[in-house]
CSV table of C-alpha atoms and ligand atoms in Angstrom, one decimal:
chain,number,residue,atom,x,y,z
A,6,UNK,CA,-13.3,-29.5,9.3
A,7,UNK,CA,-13.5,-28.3,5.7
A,8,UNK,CA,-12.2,-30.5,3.2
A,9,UNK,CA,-12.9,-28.1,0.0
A,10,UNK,CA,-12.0,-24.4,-0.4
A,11,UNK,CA,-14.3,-22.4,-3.2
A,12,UNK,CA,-12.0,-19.9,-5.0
A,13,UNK,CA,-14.0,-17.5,-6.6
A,14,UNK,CA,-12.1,-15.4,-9.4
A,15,UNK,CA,-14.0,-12.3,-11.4
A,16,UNK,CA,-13.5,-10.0,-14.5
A,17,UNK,CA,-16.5,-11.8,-15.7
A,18,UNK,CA,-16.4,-9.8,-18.7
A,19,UNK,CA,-13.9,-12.1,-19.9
A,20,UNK,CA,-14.9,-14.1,-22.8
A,21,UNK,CA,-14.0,-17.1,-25.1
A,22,UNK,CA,-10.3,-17.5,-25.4
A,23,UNK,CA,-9.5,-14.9,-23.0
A,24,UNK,CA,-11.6,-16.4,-20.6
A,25,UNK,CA,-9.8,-19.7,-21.0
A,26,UNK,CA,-6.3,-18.2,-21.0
A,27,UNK,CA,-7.6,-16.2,-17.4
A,28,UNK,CA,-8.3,-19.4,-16.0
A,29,UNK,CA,-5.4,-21.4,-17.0
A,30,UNK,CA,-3.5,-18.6,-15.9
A,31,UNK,CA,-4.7,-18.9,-12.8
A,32,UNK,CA,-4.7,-22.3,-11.9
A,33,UNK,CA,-0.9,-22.1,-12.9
A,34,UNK,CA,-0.1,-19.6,-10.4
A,35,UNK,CA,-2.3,-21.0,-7.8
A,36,UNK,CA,-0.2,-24.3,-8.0
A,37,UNK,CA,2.5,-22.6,-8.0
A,38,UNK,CA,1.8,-20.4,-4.5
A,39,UNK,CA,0.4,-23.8,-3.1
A,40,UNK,CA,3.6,-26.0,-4.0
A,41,UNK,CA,4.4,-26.7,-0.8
A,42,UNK,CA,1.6,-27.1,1.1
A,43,UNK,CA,-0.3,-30.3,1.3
A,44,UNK,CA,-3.2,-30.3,-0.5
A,45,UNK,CA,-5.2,-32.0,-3.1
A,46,UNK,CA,-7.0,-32.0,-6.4
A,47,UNK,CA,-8.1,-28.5,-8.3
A,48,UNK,CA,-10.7,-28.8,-10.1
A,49,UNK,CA,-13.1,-26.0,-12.1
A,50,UNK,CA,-16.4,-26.2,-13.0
A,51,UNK,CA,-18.8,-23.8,-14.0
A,52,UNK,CA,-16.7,-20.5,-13.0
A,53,UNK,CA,-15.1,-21.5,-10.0
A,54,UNK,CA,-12.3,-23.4,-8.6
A,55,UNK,CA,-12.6,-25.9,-6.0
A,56,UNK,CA,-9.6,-27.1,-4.1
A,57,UNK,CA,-9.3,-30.3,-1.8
A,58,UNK,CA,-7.7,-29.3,1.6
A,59,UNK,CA,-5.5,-31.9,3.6
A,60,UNK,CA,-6.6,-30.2,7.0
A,61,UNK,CA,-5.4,-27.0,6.3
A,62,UNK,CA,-7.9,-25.1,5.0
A,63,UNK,CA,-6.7,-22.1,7.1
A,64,UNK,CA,-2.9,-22.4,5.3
A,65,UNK,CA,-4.1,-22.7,1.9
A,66,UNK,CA,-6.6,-20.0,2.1
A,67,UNK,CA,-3.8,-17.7,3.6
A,68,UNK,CA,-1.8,-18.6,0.7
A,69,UNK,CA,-4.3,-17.8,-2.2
A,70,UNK,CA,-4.9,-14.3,-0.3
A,71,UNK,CA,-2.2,-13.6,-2.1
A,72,UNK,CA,-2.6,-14.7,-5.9
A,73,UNK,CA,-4.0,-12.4,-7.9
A,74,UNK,CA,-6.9,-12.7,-9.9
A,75,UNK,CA,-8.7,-14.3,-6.9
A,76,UNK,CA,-11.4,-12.3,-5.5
A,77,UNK,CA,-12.6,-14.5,-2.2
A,78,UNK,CA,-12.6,-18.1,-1.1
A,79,UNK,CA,-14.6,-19.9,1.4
A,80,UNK,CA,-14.5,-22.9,3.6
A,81,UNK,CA,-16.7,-25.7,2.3
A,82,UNK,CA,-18.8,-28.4,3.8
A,83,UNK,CA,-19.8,-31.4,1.3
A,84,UNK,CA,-22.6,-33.6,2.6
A,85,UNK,CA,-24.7,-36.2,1.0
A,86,UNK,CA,-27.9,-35.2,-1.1
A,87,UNK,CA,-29.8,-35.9,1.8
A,88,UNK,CA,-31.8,-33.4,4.4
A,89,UNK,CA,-31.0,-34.9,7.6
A,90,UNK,CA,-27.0,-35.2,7.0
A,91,UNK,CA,-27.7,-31.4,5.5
A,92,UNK,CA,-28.9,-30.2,8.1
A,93,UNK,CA,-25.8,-31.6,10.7
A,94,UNK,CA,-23.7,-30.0,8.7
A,95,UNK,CA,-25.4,-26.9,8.8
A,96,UNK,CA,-25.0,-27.2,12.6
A,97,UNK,CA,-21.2,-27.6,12.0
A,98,UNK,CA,-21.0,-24.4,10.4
A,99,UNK,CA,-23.2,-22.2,12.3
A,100,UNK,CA,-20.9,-23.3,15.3
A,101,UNK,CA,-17.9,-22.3,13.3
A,102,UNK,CA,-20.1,-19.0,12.6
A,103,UNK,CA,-19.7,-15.3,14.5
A,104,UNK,CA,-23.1,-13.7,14.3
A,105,UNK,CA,-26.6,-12.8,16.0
A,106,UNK,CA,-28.5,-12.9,12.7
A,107,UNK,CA,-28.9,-14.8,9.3
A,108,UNK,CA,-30.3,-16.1,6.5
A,109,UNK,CA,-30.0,-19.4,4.5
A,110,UNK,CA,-29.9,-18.7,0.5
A,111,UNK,CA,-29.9,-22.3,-1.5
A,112,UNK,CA,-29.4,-23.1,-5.3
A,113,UNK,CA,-30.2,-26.2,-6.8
A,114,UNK,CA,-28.5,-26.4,-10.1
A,115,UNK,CA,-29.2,-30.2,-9.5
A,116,UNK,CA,-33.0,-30.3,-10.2
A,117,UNK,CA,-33.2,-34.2,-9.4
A,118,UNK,CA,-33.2,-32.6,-5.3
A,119,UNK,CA,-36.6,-33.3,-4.3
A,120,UNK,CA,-36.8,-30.0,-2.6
A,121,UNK,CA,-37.4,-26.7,-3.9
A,122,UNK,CA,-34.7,-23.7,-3.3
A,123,UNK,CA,-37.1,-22.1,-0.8
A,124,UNK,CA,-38.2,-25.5,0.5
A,125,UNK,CA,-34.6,-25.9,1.0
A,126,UNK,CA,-34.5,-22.4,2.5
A,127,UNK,CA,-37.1,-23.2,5.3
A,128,UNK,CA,-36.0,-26.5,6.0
A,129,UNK,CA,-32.3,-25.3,7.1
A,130,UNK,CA,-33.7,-22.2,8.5
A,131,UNK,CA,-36.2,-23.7,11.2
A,132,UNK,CA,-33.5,-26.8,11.7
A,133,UNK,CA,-31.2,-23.7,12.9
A,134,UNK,CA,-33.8,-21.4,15.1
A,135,UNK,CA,-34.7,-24.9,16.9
A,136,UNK,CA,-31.5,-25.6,17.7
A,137,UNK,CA,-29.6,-22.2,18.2
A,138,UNK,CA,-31.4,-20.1,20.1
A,139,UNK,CA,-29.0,-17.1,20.6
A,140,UNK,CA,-29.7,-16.8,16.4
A,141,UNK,CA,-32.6,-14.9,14.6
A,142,UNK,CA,-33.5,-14.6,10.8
A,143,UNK,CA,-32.6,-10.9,9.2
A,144,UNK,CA,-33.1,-11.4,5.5
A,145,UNK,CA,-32.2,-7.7,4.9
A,146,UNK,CA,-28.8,-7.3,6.8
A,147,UNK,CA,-27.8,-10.7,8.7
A,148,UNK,CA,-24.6,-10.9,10.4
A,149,UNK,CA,-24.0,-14.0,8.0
A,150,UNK,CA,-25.0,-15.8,5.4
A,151,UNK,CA,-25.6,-19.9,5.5
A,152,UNK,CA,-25.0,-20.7,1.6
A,153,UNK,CA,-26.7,-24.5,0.2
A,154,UNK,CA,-25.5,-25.4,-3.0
A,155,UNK,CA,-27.3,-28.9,-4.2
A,156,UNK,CA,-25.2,-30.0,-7.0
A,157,UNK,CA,-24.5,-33.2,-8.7
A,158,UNK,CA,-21.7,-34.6,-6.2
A,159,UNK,CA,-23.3,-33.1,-3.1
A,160,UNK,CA,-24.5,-30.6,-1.4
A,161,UNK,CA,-21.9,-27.9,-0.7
A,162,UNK,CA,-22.7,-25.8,2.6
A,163,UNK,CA,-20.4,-22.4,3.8
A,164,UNK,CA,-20.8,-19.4,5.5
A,165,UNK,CA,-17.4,-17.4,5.6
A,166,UNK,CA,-16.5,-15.8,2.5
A,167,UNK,CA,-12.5,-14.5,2.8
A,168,UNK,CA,-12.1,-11.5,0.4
A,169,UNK,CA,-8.7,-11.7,-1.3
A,170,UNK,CA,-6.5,-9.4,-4.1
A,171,UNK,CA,-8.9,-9.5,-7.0
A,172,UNK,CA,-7.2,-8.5,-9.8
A,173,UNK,CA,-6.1,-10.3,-13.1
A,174,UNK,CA,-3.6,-13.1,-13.0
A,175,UNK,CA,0.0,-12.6,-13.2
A,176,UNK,CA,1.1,-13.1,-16.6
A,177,UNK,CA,-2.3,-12.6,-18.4
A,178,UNK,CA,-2.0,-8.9,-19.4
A,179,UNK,CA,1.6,-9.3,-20.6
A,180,UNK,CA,5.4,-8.8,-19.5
A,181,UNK,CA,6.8,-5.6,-17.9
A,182,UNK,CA,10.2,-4.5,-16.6
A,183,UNK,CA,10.0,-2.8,-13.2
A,184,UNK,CA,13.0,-0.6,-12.4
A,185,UNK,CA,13.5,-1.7,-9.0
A,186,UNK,CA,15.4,0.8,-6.5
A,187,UNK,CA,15.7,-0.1,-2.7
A,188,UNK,CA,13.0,2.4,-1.8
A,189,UNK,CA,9.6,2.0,-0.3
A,190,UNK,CA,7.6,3.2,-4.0
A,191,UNK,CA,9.3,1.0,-6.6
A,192,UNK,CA,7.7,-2.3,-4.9
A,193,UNK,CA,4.8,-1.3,-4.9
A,194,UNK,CA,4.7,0.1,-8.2
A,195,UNK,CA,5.9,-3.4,-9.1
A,196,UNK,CA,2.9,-4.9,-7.1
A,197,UNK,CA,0.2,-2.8,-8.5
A,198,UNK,CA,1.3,-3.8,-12.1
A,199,UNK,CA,1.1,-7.2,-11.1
A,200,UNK,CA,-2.4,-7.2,-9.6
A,201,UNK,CA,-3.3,-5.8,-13.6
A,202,UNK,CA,-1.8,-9.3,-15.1
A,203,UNK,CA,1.3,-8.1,-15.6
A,204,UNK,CA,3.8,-10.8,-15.3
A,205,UNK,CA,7.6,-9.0,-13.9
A,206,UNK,CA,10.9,-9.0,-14.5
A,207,UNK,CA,13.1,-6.0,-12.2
A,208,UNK,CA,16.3,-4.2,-13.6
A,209,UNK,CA,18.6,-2.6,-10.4
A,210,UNK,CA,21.2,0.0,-11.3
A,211,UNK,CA,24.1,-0.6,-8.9
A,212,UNK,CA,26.8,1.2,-8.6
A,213,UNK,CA,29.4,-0.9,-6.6
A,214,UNK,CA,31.5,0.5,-4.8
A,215,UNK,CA,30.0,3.6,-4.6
A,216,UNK,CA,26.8,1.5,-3.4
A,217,UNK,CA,27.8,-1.4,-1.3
A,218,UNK,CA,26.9,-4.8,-1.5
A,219,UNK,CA,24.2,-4.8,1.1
A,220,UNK,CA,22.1,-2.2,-1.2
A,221,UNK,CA,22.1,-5.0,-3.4
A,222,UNK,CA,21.3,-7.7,-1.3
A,223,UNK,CA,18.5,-5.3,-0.4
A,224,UNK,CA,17.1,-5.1,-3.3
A,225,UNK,CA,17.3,-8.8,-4.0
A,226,UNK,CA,15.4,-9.1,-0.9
A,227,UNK,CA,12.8,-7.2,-2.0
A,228,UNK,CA,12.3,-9.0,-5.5
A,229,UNK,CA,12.2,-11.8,-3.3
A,230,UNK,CA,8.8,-10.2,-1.0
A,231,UNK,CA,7.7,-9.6,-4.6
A,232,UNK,CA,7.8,-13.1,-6.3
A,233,UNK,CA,5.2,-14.7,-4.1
A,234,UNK,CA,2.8,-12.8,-6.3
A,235,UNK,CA,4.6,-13.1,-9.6
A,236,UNK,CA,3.9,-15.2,-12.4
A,237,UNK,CA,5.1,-18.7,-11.8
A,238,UNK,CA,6.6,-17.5,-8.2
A,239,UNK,CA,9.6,-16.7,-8.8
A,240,UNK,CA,11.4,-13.5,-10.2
A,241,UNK,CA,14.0,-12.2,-13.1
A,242,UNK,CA,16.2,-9.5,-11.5
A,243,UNK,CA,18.8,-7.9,-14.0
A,244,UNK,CA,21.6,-6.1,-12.4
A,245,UNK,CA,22.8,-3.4,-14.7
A,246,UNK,CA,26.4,-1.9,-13.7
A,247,UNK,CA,26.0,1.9,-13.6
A,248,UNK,CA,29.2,2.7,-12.0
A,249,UNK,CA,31.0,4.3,-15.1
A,250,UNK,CA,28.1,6.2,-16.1
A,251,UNK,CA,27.8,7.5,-12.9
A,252,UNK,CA,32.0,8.5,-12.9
A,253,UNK,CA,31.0,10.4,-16.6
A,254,UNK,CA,28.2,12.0,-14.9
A,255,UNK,CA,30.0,13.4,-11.8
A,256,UNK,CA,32.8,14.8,-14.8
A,257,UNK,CA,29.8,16.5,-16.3
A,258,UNK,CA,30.1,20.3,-16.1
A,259,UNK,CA,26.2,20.5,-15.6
A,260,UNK,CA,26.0,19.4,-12.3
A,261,UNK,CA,22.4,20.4,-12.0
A,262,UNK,CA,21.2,17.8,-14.6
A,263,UNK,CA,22.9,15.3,-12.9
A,264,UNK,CA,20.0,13.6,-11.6
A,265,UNK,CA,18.0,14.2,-15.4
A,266,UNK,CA,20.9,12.5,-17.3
A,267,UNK,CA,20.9,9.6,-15.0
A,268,UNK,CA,17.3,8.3,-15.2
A,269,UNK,CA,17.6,9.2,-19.2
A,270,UNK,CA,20.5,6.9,-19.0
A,271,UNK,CA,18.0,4.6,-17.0
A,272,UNK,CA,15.3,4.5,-19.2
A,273,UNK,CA,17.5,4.0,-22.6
A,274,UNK,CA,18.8,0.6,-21.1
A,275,UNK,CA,15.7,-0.3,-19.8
A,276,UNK,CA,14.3,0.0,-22.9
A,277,UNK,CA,17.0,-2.4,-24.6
A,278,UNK,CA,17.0,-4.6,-22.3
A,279,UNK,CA,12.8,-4.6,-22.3
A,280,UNK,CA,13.1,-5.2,-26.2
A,281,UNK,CA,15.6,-8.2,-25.8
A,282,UNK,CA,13.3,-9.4,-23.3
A,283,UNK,CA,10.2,-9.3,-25.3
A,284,UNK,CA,8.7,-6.9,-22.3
A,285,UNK,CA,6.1,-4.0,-23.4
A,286,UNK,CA,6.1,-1.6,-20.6
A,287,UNK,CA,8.5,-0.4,-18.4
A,288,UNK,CA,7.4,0.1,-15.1
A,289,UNK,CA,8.5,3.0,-12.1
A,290,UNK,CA,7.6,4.3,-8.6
A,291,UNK,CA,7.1,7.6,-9.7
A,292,UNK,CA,5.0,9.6,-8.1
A,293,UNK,CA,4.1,13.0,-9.2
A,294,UNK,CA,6.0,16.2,-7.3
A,295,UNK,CA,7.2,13.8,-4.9
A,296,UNK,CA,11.3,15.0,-5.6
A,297,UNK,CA,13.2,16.9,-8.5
A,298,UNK,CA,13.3,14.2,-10.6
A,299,UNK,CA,9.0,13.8,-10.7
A,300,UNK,CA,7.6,17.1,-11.7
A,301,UNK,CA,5.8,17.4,-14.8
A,302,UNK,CA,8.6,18.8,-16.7
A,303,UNK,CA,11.5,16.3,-15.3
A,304,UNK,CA,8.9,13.5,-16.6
A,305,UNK,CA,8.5,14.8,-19.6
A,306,UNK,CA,12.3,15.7,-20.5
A,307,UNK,CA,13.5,11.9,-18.8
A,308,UNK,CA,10.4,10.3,-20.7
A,309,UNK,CA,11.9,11.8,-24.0
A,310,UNK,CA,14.5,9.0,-24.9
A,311,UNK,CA,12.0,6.1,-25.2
A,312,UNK,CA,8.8,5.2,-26.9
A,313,UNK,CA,7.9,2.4,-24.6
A,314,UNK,CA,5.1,3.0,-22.7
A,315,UNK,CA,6.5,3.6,-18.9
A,316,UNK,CA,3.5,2.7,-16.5
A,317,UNK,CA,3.9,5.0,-13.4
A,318,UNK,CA,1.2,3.1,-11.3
A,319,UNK,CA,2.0,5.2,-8.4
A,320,UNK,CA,1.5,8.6,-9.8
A,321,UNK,CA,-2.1,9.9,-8.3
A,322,UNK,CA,-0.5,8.5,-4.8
A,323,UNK,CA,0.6,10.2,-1.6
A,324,UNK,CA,3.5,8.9,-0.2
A,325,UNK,CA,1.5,8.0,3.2
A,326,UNK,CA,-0.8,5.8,1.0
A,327,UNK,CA,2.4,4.3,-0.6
A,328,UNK,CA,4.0,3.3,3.2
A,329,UNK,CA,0.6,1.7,3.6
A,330,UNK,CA,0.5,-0.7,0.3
A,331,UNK,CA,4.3,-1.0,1.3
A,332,UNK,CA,3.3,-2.1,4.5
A,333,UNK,CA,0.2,-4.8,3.5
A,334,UNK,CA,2.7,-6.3,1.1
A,335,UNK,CA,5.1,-6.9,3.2
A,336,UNK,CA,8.2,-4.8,1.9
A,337,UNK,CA,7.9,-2.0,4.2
A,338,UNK,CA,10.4,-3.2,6.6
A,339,UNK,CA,12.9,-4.3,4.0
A,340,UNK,CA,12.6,-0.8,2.0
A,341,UNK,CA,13.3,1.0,5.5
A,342,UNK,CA,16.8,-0.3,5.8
A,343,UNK,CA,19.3,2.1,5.7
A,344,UNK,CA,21.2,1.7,2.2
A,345,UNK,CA,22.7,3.9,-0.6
A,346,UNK,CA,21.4,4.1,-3.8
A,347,UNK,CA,23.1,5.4,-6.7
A,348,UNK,CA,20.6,8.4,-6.2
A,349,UNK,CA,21.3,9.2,-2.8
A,350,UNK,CA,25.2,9.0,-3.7
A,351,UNK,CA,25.3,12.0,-6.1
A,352,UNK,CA,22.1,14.1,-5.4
A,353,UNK,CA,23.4,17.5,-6.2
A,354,UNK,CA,21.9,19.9,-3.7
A,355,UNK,CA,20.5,21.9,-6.2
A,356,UNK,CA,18.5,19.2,-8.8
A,357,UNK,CA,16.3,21.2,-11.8
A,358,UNK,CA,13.3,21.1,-11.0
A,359,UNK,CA,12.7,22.1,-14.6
A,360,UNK,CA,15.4,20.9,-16.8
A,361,UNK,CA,15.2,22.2,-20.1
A,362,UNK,CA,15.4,19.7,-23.0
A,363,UNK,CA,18.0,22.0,-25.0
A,364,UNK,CA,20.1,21.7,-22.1
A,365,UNK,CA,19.7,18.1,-21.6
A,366,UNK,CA,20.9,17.7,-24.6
A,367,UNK,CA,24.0,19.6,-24.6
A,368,UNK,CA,25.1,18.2,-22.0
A,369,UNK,CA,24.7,14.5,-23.3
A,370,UNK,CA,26.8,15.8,-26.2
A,371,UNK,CA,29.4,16.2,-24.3
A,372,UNK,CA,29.1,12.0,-23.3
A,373,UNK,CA,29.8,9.0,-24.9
A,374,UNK,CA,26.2,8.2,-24.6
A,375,UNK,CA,25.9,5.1,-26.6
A,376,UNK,CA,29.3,3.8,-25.3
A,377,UNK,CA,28.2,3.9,-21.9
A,378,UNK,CA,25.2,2.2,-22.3
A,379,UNK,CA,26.5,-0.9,-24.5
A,380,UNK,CA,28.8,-0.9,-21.7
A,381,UNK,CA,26.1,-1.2,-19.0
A,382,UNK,CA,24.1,-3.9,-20.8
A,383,UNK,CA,26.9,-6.1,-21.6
A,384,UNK,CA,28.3,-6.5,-18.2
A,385,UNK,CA,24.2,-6.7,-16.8
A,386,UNK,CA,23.7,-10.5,-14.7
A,387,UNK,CA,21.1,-12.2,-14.3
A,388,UNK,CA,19.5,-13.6,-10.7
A,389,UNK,CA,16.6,-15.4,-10.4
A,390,UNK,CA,15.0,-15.1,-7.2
A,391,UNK,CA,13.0,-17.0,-5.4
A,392,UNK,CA,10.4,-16.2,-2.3
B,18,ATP,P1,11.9,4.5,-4.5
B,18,ATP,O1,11.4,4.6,-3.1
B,18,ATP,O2,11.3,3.4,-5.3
B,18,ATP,O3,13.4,4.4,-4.5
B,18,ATP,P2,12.0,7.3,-4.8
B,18,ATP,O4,10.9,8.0,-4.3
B,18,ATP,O5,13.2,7.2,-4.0
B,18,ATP,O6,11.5,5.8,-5.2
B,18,ATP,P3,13.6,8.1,-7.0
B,18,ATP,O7,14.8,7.7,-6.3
B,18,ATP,O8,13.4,9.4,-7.6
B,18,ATP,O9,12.3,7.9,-6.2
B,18,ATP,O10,13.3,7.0,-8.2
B,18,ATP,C1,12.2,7.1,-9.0
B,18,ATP,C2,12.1,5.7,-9.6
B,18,ATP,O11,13.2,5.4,-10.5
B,18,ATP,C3,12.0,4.6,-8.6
B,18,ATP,O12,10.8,4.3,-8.1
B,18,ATP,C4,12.5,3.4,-9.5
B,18,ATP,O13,11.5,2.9,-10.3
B,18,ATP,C5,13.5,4.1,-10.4
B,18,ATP,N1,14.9,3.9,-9.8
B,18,ATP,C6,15.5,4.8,-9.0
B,18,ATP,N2,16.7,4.3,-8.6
B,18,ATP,C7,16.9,3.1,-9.2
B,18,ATP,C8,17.9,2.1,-9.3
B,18,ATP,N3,19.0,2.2,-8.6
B,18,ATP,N4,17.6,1.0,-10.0
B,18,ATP,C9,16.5,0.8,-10.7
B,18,ATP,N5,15.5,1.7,-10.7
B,18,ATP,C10,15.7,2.9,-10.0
B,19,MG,MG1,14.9,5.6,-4.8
């Protein structure tokens, strides 16, 4: 019954360029969600977006709940600049409508409208208390709200406004490089970087064979629940093989560390690969004193080895609020799935809590440091996954 979806997008302190780049953004992601759905022209005027629907207005607005940058849509009416075929369509929608109580709000950017916004206003108003009796006028708190739009093309009637991700677009803030793990937090660390414009590529340590290849195929998975809401749709995953540095490590005589030398090692190829990759942030699913390896003083000492700014969108997080972003975005169930990760593998039962830098550092003299990590990078692949 509606043929148009309004998609209305904020941050409206956006100016100029920005503004334009915002937008563009946006329409390119919104194509790219709504590839293959049927529907037809997108077209923007004045601020908002207006997209033709083949039917499926339900479908597409589904589908732009999850593009970021959005902040609701609604299901439009067009009729003809004309009060009688107005007001049936008003009855269309109120039928469509929940609700005990309303009000009718009109705008007539289109001043060639014989009628007045208020004349408007009472005209809709008495045509719907005559023929819906079960309905009253509330102008303070109505259940709904019957929006008139007079414009040059039409006039544009809806009621249901559909609250979606807000955000920025994908791709407008910049690149990052999320270090992906098959857990519940990385995801979601991933996710909330993306709903701040930041377009993703993801970086997975494996350690085959002492990880299998179902924790990678898990992983890919989970890029795969994540590209939906990426930049373009789809998603850069880097494999980086961590197996030999995870042999030097288990030689180490500093057992303790283990876990400290490890994500140094992790952050020191992220941070090469991020530079090849023209990404300026590195992203994690840290979350403050949720293990060992979070505390103040293991963040500081792992943070240590790169100047890249590491977001850690997680940090102020509990882990129950985590389980339930993980759980809206969909990668809950994936992230549950039994797996090893080259954490679990070699957690020594005693991990510092509060690893000292000087030791840290003795025992990474002891390692071919730089070895190990050209090694990593030049045996990294490349997938590109899809959703
Ligand atoms: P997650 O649930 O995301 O695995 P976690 O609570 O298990 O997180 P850790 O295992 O300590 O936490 O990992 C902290 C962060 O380090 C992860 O959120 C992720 O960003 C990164 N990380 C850990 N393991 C890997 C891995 N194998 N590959 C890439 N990044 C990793
Ligand atoms: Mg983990």
């Amino acid at each position: 019954m509606y043929p148009l979806l309004l998609v209305r997008y904020g941050e409206l302190s956006l100016k100029g360029r920005n503004r334009k780049t915002f937008e563009d953004l946006l329409l390119t992601n919104m194509r790219a969600r709504l590839a293959d759905l049927p529907h037809g022209r997108i077209t923007k005027t004045f601020g908002r977006i207006y997209l033709e629907t083949k039917d499926n207005w339900a479908d597409l607005a589904e589908r732009l709940q999850g593009v970021f940058g959005i902040v609701s849509v609604s299901p439009v009416l067009k009729r003809d600049l004309d009060l009688e075929d107005i007001q049936e369509g008003a009855s269309l929608i109120i039928q469509d409508t929940p609700g005990k109580t309303f009000k009718v709000e009109a705008r007539r950017p289109n001043k060639s409208f014989p009628l007045t916004s208020p004349e408007i206003c009472r005209a809709l108003g008495g045509h719907v208390l005559r023929n819906f009796p079960h309905l009253s006028v509330d102008v303070h708190q109505p259940d709904f709200v019957l929006n008139v739009e007079i414009r040059q093309e039409g006039a544009f009637l809806y009621s249901q406004v559909i609250p979606c991700l807000g955000g920025l677009p994908a791709g407008s803030s910049g690149k990052g490089l999320l270090l992906l793990s098959g857990g519940i937090d990385s995801p979601v660390a991933g996710f909330l970087s993306m709903k701040r414009g930041v377009s993703l590529e993801g970086l997975h340590f494996y350690s085959y064979p002492f990880t299998s290849e179902r924790s990678k195929a898990k992983v890919v998975e989970l890029a795969s629940r994540l590209a939906p809401y990426n930049s373009r749709g789809t998603f850069k995953l880097w494999i980086a093989y961590f197996t030999e540095i995870q042999k030097a490590l288990q030689l180490s005589s500093h057992q303790t560390l283990s876990i400290t030398l490890m994500r140094r090692f992790m952050l020191r190829i992220a941070t090469k690969l991020a530079e090849r990759e023209k990404a300026l942030a590195l992203i994690t699913g840290d979350s403050l004193g949720q293990v060992a390896s979070q505390t103040m003083e293991s963040i500081h000492v792992i943070n240590a080895v790169t100047t890249t700014p590491v977001f850690r969108p997680l940090i102020g997080l509990d882990k129950q609020e985590i389980i339930d972003l993980s759980v809206k975005i969909g990668t809950y169930e994936t992230s549950i799935l039994p797996y090893e990760d080259c954490c679990t593998v070699f957690v020594p039962t005693n991990p510092a809590t509060r690893p000292r830098l000087e030791k840290v550092l003795e025992a990474e003299a002891e390692l071919d440091v730089d070895g190990l990590i050209e090694e990593a990078l030049a045996k990294t692949e490349l997938l590109e996954v899809k959703p």
